[in-house]
Short mmCIF file of C-alpha atoms in Angstrom, two decimals:
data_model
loop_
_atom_site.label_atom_id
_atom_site.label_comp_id
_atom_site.label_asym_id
_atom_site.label_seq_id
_atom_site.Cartn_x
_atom_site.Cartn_y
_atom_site.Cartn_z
CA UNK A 263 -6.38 -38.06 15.11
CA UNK A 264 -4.31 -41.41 15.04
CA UNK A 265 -2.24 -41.91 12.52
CA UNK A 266 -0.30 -45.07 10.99
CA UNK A 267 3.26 -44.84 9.72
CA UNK A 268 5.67 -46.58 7.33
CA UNK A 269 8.72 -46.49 4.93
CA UNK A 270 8.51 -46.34 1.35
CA UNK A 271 11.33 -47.01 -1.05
CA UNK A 272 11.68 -44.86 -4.14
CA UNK A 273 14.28 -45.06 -6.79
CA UNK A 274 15.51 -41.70 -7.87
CA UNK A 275 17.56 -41.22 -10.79
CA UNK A 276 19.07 -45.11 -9.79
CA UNK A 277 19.24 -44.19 -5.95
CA UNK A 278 17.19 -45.40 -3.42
CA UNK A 279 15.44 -43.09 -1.58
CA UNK A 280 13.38 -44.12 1.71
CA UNK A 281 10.34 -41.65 2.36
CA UNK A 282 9.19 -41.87 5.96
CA UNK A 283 5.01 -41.64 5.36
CA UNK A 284 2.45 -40.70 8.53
CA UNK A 285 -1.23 -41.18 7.05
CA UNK A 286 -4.47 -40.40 9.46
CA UNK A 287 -5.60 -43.92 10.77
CA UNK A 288 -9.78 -42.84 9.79
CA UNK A 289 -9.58 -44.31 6.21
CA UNK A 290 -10.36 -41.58 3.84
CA UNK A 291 -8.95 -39.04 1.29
CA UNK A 292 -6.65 -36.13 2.40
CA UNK A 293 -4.51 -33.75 1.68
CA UNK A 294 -0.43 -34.63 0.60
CA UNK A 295 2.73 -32.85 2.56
CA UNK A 296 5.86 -33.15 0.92
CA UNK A 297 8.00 -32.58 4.13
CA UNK A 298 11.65 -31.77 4.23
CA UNK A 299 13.77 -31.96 7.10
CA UNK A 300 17.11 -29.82 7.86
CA UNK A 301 20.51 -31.50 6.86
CA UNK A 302 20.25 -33.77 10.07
CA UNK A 303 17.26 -36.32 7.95
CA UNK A 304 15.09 -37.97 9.61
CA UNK A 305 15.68 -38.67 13.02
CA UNK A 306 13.37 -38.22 16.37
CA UNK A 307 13.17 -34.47 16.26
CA UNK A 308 11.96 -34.26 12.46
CA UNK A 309 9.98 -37.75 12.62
CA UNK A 310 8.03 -36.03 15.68
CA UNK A 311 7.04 -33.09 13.64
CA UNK A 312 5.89 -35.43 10.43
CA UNK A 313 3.73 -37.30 13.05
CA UNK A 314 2.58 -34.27 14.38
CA UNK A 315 1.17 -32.77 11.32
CA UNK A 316 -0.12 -35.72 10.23
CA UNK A 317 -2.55 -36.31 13.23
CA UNK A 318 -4.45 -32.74 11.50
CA UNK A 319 -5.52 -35.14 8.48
CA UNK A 320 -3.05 -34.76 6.25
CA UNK A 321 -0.97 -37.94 4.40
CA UNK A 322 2.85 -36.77 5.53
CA UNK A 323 5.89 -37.89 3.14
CA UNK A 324 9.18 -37.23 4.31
CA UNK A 325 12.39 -38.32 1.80
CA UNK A 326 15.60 -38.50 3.00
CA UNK A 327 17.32 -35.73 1.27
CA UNK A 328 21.02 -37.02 1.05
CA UNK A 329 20.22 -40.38 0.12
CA UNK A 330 22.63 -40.06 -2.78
CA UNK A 331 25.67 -39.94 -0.62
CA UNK A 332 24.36 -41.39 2.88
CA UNK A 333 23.48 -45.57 3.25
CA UNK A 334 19.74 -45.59 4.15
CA UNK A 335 18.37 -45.21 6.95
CA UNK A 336 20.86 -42.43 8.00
CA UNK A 337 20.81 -40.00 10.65
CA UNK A 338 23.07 -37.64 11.43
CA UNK A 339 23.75 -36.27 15.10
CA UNK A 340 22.87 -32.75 15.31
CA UNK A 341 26.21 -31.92 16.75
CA UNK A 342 29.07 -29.83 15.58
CA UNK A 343 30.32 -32.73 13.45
CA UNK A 344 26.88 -33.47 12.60
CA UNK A 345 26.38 -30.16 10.95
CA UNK A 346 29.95 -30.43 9.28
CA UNK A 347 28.68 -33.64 7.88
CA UNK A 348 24.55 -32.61 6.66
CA UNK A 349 26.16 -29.49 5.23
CA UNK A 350 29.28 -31.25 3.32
CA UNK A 351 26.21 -33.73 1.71
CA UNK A 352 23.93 -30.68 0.85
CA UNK A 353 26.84 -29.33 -0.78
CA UNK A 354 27.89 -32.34 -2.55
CA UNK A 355 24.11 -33.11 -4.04
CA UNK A 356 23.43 -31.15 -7.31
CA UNK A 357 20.25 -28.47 -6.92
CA UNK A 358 19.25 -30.78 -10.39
CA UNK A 359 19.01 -33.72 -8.24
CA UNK A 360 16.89 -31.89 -5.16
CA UNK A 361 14.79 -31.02 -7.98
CA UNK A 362 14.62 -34.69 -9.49
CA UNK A 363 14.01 -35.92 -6.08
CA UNK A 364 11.13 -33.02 -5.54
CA UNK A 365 9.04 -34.16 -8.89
CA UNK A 366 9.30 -38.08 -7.73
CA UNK A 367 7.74 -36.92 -4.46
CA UNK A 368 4.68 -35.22 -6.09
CA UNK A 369 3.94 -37.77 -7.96
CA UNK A 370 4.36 -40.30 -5.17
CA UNK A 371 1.72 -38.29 -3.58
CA UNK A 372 -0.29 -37.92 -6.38
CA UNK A 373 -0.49 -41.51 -6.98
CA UNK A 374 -0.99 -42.26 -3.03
CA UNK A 375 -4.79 -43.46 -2.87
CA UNK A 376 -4.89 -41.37 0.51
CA UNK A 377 -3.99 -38.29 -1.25
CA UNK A 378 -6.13 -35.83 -3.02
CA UNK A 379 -4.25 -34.85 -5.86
CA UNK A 380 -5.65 -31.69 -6.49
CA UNK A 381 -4.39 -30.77 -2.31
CA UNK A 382 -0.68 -31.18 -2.21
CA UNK A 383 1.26 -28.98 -0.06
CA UNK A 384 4.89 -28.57 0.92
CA UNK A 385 6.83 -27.59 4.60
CA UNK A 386 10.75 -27.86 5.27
CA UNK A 387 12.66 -26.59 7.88
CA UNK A 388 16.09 -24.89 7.23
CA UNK A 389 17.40 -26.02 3.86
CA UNK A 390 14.31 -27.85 3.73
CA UNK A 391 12.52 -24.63 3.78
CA UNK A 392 14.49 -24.07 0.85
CA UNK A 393 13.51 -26.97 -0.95
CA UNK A 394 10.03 -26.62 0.12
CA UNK A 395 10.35 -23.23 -1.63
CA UNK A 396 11.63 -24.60 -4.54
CA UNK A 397 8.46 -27.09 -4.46
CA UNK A 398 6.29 -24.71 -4.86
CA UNK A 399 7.40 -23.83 -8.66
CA UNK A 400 5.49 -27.29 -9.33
CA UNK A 401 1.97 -26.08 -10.67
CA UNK A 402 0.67 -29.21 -7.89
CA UNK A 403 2.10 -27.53 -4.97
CA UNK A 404 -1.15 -25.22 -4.16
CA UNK A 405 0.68 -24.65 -0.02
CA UNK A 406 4.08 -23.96 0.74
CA UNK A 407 5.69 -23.63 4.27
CA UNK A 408 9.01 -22.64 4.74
CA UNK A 409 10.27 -22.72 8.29
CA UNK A 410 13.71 -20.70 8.66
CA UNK A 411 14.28 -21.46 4.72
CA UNK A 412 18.68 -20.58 4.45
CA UNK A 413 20.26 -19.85 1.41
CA UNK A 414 17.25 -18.60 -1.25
CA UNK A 415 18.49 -14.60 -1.86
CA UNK A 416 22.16 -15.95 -1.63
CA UNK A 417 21.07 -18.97 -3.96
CA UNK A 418 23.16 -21.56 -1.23
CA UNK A 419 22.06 -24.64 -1.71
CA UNK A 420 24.11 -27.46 -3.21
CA UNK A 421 26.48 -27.83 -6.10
CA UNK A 422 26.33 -24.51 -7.78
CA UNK A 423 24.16 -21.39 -7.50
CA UNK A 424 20.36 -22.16 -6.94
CA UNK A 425 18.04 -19.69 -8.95
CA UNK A 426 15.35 -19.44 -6.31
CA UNK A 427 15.00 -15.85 -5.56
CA UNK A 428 14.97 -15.31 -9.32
CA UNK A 429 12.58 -17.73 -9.93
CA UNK A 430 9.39 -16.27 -7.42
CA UNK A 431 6.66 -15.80 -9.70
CA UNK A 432 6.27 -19.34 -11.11
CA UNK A 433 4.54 -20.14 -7.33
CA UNK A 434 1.43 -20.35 -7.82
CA UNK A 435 -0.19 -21.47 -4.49
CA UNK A 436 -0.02 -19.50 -1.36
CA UNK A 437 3.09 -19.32 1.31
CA UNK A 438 3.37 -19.00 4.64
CA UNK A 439 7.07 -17.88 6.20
CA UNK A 440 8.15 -19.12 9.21
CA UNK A 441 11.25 -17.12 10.49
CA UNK A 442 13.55 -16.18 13.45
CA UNK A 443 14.80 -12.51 14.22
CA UNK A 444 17.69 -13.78 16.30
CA UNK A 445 18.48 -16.15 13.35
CA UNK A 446 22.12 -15.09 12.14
CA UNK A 447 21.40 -17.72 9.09
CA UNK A 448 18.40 -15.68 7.82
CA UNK A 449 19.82 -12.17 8.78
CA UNK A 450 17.67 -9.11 8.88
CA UNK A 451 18.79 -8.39 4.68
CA UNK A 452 17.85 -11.61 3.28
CA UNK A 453 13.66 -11.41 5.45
CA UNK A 454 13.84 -8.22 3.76
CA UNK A 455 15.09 -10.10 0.55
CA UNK A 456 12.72 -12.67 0.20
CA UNK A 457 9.36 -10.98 1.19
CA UNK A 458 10.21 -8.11 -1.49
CA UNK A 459 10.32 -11.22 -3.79
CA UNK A 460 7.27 -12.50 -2.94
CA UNK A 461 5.61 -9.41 -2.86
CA UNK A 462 6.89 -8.18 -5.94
CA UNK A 463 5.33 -11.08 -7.85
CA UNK A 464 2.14 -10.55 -6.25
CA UNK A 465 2.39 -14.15 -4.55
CA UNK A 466 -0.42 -14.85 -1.65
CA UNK A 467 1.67 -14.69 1.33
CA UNK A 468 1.68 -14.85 5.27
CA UNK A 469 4.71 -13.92 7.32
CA UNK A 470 5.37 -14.51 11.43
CA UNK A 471 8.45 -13.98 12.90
CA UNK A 472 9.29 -14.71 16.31
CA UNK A 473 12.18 -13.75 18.74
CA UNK A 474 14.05 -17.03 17.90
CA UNK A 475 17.02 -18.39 16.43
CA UNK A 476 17.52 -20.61 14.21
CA UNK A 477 16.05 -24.16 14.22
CA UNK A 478 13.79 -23.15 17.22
CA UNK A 479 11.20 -25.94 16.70
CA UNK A 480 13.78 -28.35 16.61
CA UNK A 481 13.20 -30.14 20.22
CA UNK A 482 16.26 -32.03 20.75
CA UNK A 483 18.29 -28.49 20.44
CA UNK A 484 19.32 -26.01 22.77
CA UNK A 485 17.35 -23.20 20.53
CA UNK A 486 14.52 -24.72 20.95
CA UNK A 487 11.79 -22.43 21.74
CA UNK A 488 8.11 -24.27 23.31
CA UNK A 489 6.21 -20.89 22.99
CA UNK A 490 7.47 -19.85 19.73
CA UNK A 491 7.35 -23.22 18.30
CA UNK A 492 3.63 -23.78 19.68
CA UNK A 493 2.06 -20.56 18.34
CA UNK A 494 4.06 -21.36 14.72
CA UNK A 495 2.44 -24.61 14.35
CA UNK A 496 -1.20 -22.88 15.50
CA UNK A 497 -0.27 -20.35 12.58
CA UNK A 498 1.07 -23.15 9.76
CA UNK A 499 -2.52 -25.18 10.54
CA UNK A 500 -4.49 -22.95 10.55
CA UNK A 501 -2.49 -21.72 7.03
CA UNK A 502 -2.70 -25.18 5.42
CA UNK A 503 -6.70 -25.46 6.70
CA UNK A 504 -7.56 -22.50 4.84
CA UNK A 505 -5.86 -23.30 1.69
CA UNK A 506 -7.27 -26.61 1.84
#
């Protein structure tokens, strides 16, 4: 499926925040994504995956996640002072304001005459797999993917602690968990961690892990992994088909 693309402008708590959108071409009505990307934003790699998903029918929004402390428009090299810099912003941006940021998006969506407001959906990769979780506590989000998701059972996130883990049983759509075994991020004690979460509050969940480290369907990176990252996206559509 084609699909058309452009950048939206949203003001968040008196920031501007630009939201990357990828909407099937066929006019119609489909399903919303909010999509997070890891602490690099939006740049090829992450705008490749929103156009990707998007050509399966579903309206794609991705924010820019540090758009707080980073001009617009922003992307940071994924490079070892590239990750100094994405992880001093996610640590400098208040879990309140990922939150604040999260709500604005769902209603964005919801609002979005391509967007069936009664199918929204979430997918991040690495701290956006934490935010994605963190979605899902909104009552709209009825699909949440979280690709290598760092930080939930240790509650690493931004400023402060982030109550994720502790917070499981307000999901109440399904999840699907994307994750590496050869991830030292997402060591073998915080899998365990978070699918005893999920399990324990009875929350309709899919797990696949591959023999991957972390950020494998990241294609600009040296971890990336074709096979791995192939059969994950056959797994996360055919997930977000069945839920919607």
């Amino acid at each position: 499926m084609q699909i058309t693309k452009r950048n939206v402008e949203l003001r968040v708590d008196d920031s501007l925040m630009r939201v990357y959108v990828a909407t099937p071409k066929p006019a119609g009505v489909y399903p919303g994504i909010l999509f997070y990307s890891d602490i690099y934003q939006l740049g090829g790699a992450m705008l490749r995956l929103v156009n990707y998903l998007a050509g399966f029918g579903y309206v794609v929004a991705a924010p820019e996640i540090f758009h707080r402390i980073e001009p617009i428009g922003t992307v940071i090299e994924p490079d070892d002072l590239g990750r100094m810099r994405g992880n001093d912003a996610a640590r400098r941006t208040a879990i309140a304001e990922y939150d604040a940021d999260c709500h604005a998006m769902i209603n964005f969506l919801k609002a979005d005459s391509a967007v069936d407001p009664n199918k929204i959906g979430t997918l991040g990769f690495c701290i956006g797999g934490h935010l994605a979780f963190r979605a899902a506590f909104a009552s709209e989000i009825k699909a949440c993917v979280c690709c290598y998701p760092t930080g939930i059972p240790s509650g690493k996130l931004g400023k402060g602690i982030a109550d994720s883990i502790h917070r499981v049983s307000e999901i109440t759509g399904e999840m699907l968990l994307i994750l590496g075994t050869l991830d030292p991020h997402i060591p073998e004690t915080d899998r365990k961690t978070l699918i005893a979460a999920l399990e324990q509050a009875k929350i309709r969940h899919q797990v696949y892990m591959y023999e991957a480290e972390h950020t494998f369907m990241r294609d600009d990176g040296y971890r990336y992994d074709p096979a791995a990252s192939t059969s994950a996206w056959k797994e996360i559509i055919e997930f977000l088909g069945k839920v919607f």
